[in-house]
Amino acid sequence: MLNKIYKIGVIALMVIMLIVGVVARFSFTDMTKDDSVKDVTLTAVFPDSTFMLDEALWMIENDIDNEPYAFIVTPVSDYELHSVTCYVKAKVVEVIKGEGVKAEEEIYITRSGWRMYTGWEGYEEGEFHLDQGFVSHMKQGEEYLVVLHEKVYDVEITNHDVYLFNQDYLLTTAYNLAETESKPIRQSNEENTYVSYARTDDSEFLLQTEEQILSAYKYKRNILEKFGL
Amino acid sequence: MREIVNQIKHEIGKKNVKICFVAMMLYVALNFFINIKTYYGADMVELYRSSKLTSISGYAPYIHYFMQFLPIIVSIPVGFAFTDDKDNNTLVMIRSRMSWKRYTVSKLIATFVAGMLVFMVPLVFEQLLYLITFPTAYEDPSNWGVLTPDYIQSIDTYLFSGVYKSSPNLYPFFYILIWSFTVTLLSMLTMAVSMIGYKLKVVLLLPVYVLMNLSVLIDSYKILDHLIGYNHYLTMYNWISEDSNPVIIIVDLILVVAICLISTICMRRDLINAK
C-alpha cells in the first residue's frame, strides 16, 4: 500500500510540476522582439553640464591612443538584443590599428553598459531602460570609426570574439564617418535624464544643449584627425 | 550479473532510498514553485539562464539550508544497506547462496547504482523541466552582463569551467553527474564504515557528517592553500578557483580507494572469522 502511495505520489508531483511549467511558459513575454520596443524604452541623455561633458571628452581625447583596436566598420544590422544583452554585428572595412582581425571579417561589438533593464526598484512598471553611452547606436549600412578597448570570447550567445568599447569612457567611442546632425534632447523631468529611445534616433550625440553639441563635434573632428580620417 | 540486478532491485525498493528520493523531489519542487512565483509573467529581460535557478545552483534560494542538511542526507539512501541486511537476517540468507566476495562486490555496485539514481533522477528531471518552462535566456543572476570581462573571468572559477565554455547547455548535466557521483561515494563510505562494526546505527551517520564539516572548518581556518569545503564543490556555478578541478577528482579517488579498502578488509576479516 505504502509502495503504491509512494509511486503515485512521485508521479503526481512530477506531472503537476510539468503542467505548471507548461502553463508558466506561456506567461513569459519578449519585449525585445516587439516592434514597439523603441517606444517603451528609455535611454539616458548626457546631464545638462557642458563642463562635465568637456571633462569626459578631454579624458577620451587624451587616452584614446592607448586603445589597442581601431577599425572602420559597417554594421550589417541594427543593434541586436538577446534578452538583456545588446550588441552590433559589423563588417570590418579597414583595420587602422589592432591585430587578429582582417578587412571583410564580421565582428561583434558591444559596451558593458549596452544592456536592457527593467523591473528594478524605482523603475516604473513596464519601463525598459537601454543605455547607449550618450552616442546613438550604430546603424546598418553606415560607416563608423570604432575605437575598442578589448576582445573577449563570448561562450553564452555568439560563440565568437566580442570587441568591447572602453566602459571607463562616459561616451561610446564610435564615430559616424558621414556628416551627421544632432539635436538637443532635453530630459523629460527633473528627477533623471532618461528620455524615450525613439527621440534619440536622429541624433548622433545624445546631449541637451547646442553648446554641448558644438563641443562634441569639435571632439569628433579631433578624434578623426588622430586616426587620419 | 543476475545477483547484481537483484541487489539493485532490492536496494531501490528500500525505505531509506524512497525517503531520500522523495526528499530530493520535494526540494526540487519547492525550488521550482518559488521560481515560478518569482518569474511568472516576466519579460525575457528579467529572466536568467534557467539552469542557474535550479536547486543545486549557488543562486537557488534555499541552497544554503540544503547544504547544511547534505552531510546527513548523503548517508541515508545507501549508508545502511549492509546493516539492514544484517539486521533482518537477509545477510545469512544471501550468504548461503553466494560467496562473501560476490556478495560484497554486488552490494557495492548495487548501492552505487541506487545512490546515483536517488540523486541524479530528480536533478536531471529538474533540468529538463526548466528547459521546458523557461525560455532561452543567457543572463547570470549576478547581474553582470554576460559580455563583460568580469563575468567572463568568473566563468573560469566554475568547477570544470572548460565544459561550461564548450557548452553552457550541457554543463549542468555534466555537473549533476559529478555531483551525484561524489555524493553517492559519500553514502557508500557510510556503508563501508558500517562493515567495520557498530553498536548504534545512528552513530554511522557521524563519520561522513564529521568529515564533510571538517572540510568546511579547514577552509574557515585557511589551513590549506586550496578550498576543500564540500559546500564549494557541491554547489553548481560556485566561484572557487581556476585550478580546483583536481581537488574533487582526488577526493573522489580517495573515497573510491577507501570504500574498496574497507570493504575488502572487512570481507577478509569475516571470511577468517567464518573459518
XYZ file of N, CA and C in Angstrom, chain A residues 3 6 10 13-14 17-18 20-21 23-25 27-32 82-85 87 110 112 115-119 128 150 152-157 162 164, chain B residues 18 21-22 25 28-29 32-33 36 39-46 49 125 129 131-135 138-139 143-149 151-152 155 164-165 168:
240
model
N 3.895 1.431 -0.819
C 4.650 1.440 -2.068
C 3.854 2.128 -3.178
N 3.691 5.831 -2.580
C 4.991 6.413 -2.947
C 5.079 6.631 -4.460
N 4.994 10.344 -6.243
C 6.136 10.874 -7.001
C 5.692 11.235 -8.425
N 3.503 14.337 -8.418
C 4.306 15.552 -8.208
C 4.995 15.971 -9.510
N 5.543 14.990 -10.221
C 6.231 15.297 -11.487
C 5.241 15.849 -12.511
N 4.231 19.425 -11.633
C 5.313 20.357 -11.966
C 5.364 20.599 -13.484
N 5.192 19.549 -14.239
C 5.202 19.695 -15.699
C 4.061 20.593 -16.179
N 2.384 22.859 -14.435
C 2.654 24.244 -14.003
C 3.717 24.871 -14.915
N 4.723 24.076 -15.247
C 5.801 24.570 -16.114
C 5.293 24.979 -17.480
N 2.205 25.780 -18.308
C 1.338 26.960 -18.152
C 2.201 28.223 -18.005
N 3.225 28.126 -17.177
C 4.096 29.291 -16.939
C 4.808 29.705 -18.223
N 5.166 28.725 -19.031
C 5.898 29.002 -20.278
C 5.150 30.036 -21.146
N 3.297 32.344 -20.117
C 3.122 33.642 -19.451
C 4.284 34.599 -19.755
N 5.403 34.053 -20.241
C 6.572 34.910 -20.439
C 6.436 35.748 -21.722
N 6.943 36.942 -21.655
C 6.875 37.842 -22.814
C 8.294 38.174 -23.285
N 8.405 38.649 -24.503
C 9.711 39.072 -25.003
C 9.568 40.425 -25.692
N 9.741 41.457 -24.890
C 9.575 42.831 -25.372
C 10.603 43.168 -26.454
N 11.768 42.528 -26.365
C 12.837 42.877 -27.303
C 12.482 42.496 -28.744
N 19.624 40.306 -27.184
C 19.388 38.918 -26.774
C 19.126 38.940 -25.290
N 17.907 38.776 -24.909
C 17.390 39.011 -23.557
C 17.877 40.384 -23.083
N 18.925 40.474 -22.327
C 19.342 41.775 -21.791
C 20.478 42.370 -22.607
N 21.241 41.484 -23.218
C 22.484 41.911 -23.840
C 22.264 42.495 -25.234
N 24.221 44.026 -28.701
C 25.472 44.176 -29.441
C 25.184 44.494 -30.899
N 30.296 45.508 -28.629
C 29.356 45.921 -27.585
C 30.060 46.790 -26.548
N 29.841 47.390 -22.131
C 29.265 46.772 -20.922
C 27.925 47.403 -20.543
N 22.944 47.480 -22.073
C 22.097 46.402 -21.559
C 20.699 46.936 -21.272
N 19.722 46.060 -21.460
C 18.327 46.423 -21.221
C 17.979 46.105 -19.766
N 17.379 47.049 -19.095
C 16.979 46.824 -17.708
C 15.480 47.048 -17.572
N 14.908 46.273 -16.676
C 13.525 46.554 -16.308
C 13.250 45.954 -14.938
N 12.154 46.340 -14.355
C 11.711 45.728 -13.102
C 12.584 46.024 -11.902
N 11.374 50.115 -19.756
C 12.625 49.456 -20.142
C 13.705 50.523 -20.327
N 39.001 46.104 -25.688
C 39.454 44.731 -25.507
C 38.571 43.742 -26.243
N 36.892 39.847 -25.916
C 36.612 38.727 -25.007
C 35.912 37.627 -25.816
N 36.073 36.385 -25.355
C 35.377 35.300 -26.052
C 34.034 35.051 -25.367
N 32.981 35.148 -26.134
C 31.635 35.007 -25.572
C 31.163 33.557 -25.726
N 30.969 32.889 -24.593
C 30.508 31.490 -24.653
C 28.985 31.408 -24.571
N 28.334 32.501 -24.229
C 26.901 32.449 -23.929
C 26.022 32.615 -25.175
N 26.272 33.641 -25.971
C 25.331 33.962 -27.042
C 25.929 33.715 -28.424
N 34.137 38.950 -29.001
C 33.332 40.174 -28.979
C 34.249 41.320 -28.572
N 34.932 45.058 -27.163
C 34.248 45.944 -26.208
C 34.794 47.363 -26.283
N 13.718 5.355 -0.807
C 12.480 6.050 -1.180
C 12.348 7.380 -0.438
N 14.723 9.837 -1.964
C 14.259 10.238 -3.296
C 13.125 11.255 -3.171
N 12.184 10.969 -2.257
C 11.057 11.893 -2.051
C 11.577 13.235 -1.518
N 13.028 15.121 -4.362
C 11.954 15.607 -5.243
C 11.240 16.805 -4.620
N 13.421 19.841 -4.916
C 13.376 20.303 -6.310
C 12.047 21.030 -6.572
N 10.942 20.449 -6.067
C 9.613 21.042 -6.279
C 9.508 22.401 -5.581
N 11.362 24.897 -7.527
C 10.661 25.163 -8.790
C 9.482 26.118 -8.570
N 8.677 25.831 -7.547
C 7.491 26.676 -7.317
C 7.891 28.093 -6.865
N 8.781 29.803 -10.064
C 7.578 30.117 -10.838
C 6.903 31.353 -10.242
N 9.074 34.461 -11.172
C 9.232 34.872 -12.566
C 7.973 34.741 -13.420
N 6.859 34.303 -12.852
C 5.646 34.112 -13.651
C 5.268 35.436 -14.355
N 5.095 35.366 -15.652
C 4.692 36.556 -16.414
C 5.815 37.542 -16.675
N 7.037 37.161 -16.353
C 8.163 38.097 -16.523
C 8.528 38.245 -17.996
N 9.209 39.330 -18.283
C 9.716 39.531 -19.640
C 11.095 38.883 -19.747
N 11.500 38.564 -20.963
C 12.820 37.962 -21.202
C 13.943 38.760 -20.545
N 13.734 40.072 -20.503
C 14.746 40.963 -19.951
C 14.999 40.675 -18.467
N 13.991 40.093 -17.807
C 14.124 39.819 -16.371
C 14.577 38.388 -16.077
N 19.570 32.576 -17.254
C 19.762 31.210 -17.783
C 19.112 30.248 -16.806
N 15.664 15.469 -14.002
C 14.265 15.837 -14.285
C 14.087 17.348 -14.143
N 12.845 19.968 -16.887
C 11.649 20.751 -16.563
C 11.900 22.254 -16.787
N 14.102 23.539 -18.773
C 14.255 23.801 -20.209
C 12.882 23.952 -20.875
N 11.915 23.172 -20.376
C 10.553 23.261 -20.913
C 9.897 24.558 -20.442
N 10.089 24.881 -19.170
C 9.364 26.005 -18.561
C 9.893 27.376 -18.990
N 11.194 27.554 -18.910
C 11.741 28.898 -19.123
C 12.297 29.064 -20.541
N 12.046 30.209 -21.163
C 12.619 30.453 -22.490
C 14.146 30.614 -22.404
N 20.173 34.172 -21.359
C 21.608 33.942 -21.189
C 22.161 34.607 -19.941
N 21.381 35.460 -19.329
C 21.931 36.302 -18.271
C 22.265 35.511 -17.006
N 23.957 39.493 -12.227
C 23.609 40.733 -12.936
C 24.787 41.433 -13.586
N 25.913 40.714 -13.686
C 26.972 41.206 -14.562
C 26.511 40.881 -15.975
N 26.731 41.734 -16.901
C 26.379 41.407 -18.278
C 27.214 40.212 -18.734
N 26.636 39.363 -19.571
C 27.386 38.169 -19.976
C 28.527 38.497 -20.937
N 28.565 39.747 -21.431
C 29.674 40.134 -22.296
C 30.657 41.053 -21.570
N 30.590 41.072 -20.256
C 31.544 41.910 -19.521
C 32.759 41.063 -19.143
N 33.936 41.683 -19.121
C 35.140 40.917 -18.763
C 35.024 40.270 -17.374
N 32.398 39.043 -15.849
C 31.610 37.811 -15.922
C 32.408 36.707 -16.611
N 33.069 37.074 -17.711
C 33.818 36.064 -18.468
C 34.953 35.485 -17.618
N 33.619 32.881 -15.098
C 33.348 31.535 -15.622
C 34.534 30.602 -15.352
N 31.824 24.110 -19.319
C 30.870 25.227 -19.458
C 31.191 26.044 -20.710
N 32.496 26.289 -20.916
C 32.890 27.108 -22.069
C 32.558 26.412 -23.383
N 27.497 25.623 -22.486
C 26.770 26.010 -21.259
C 25.482 25.198 -21.058
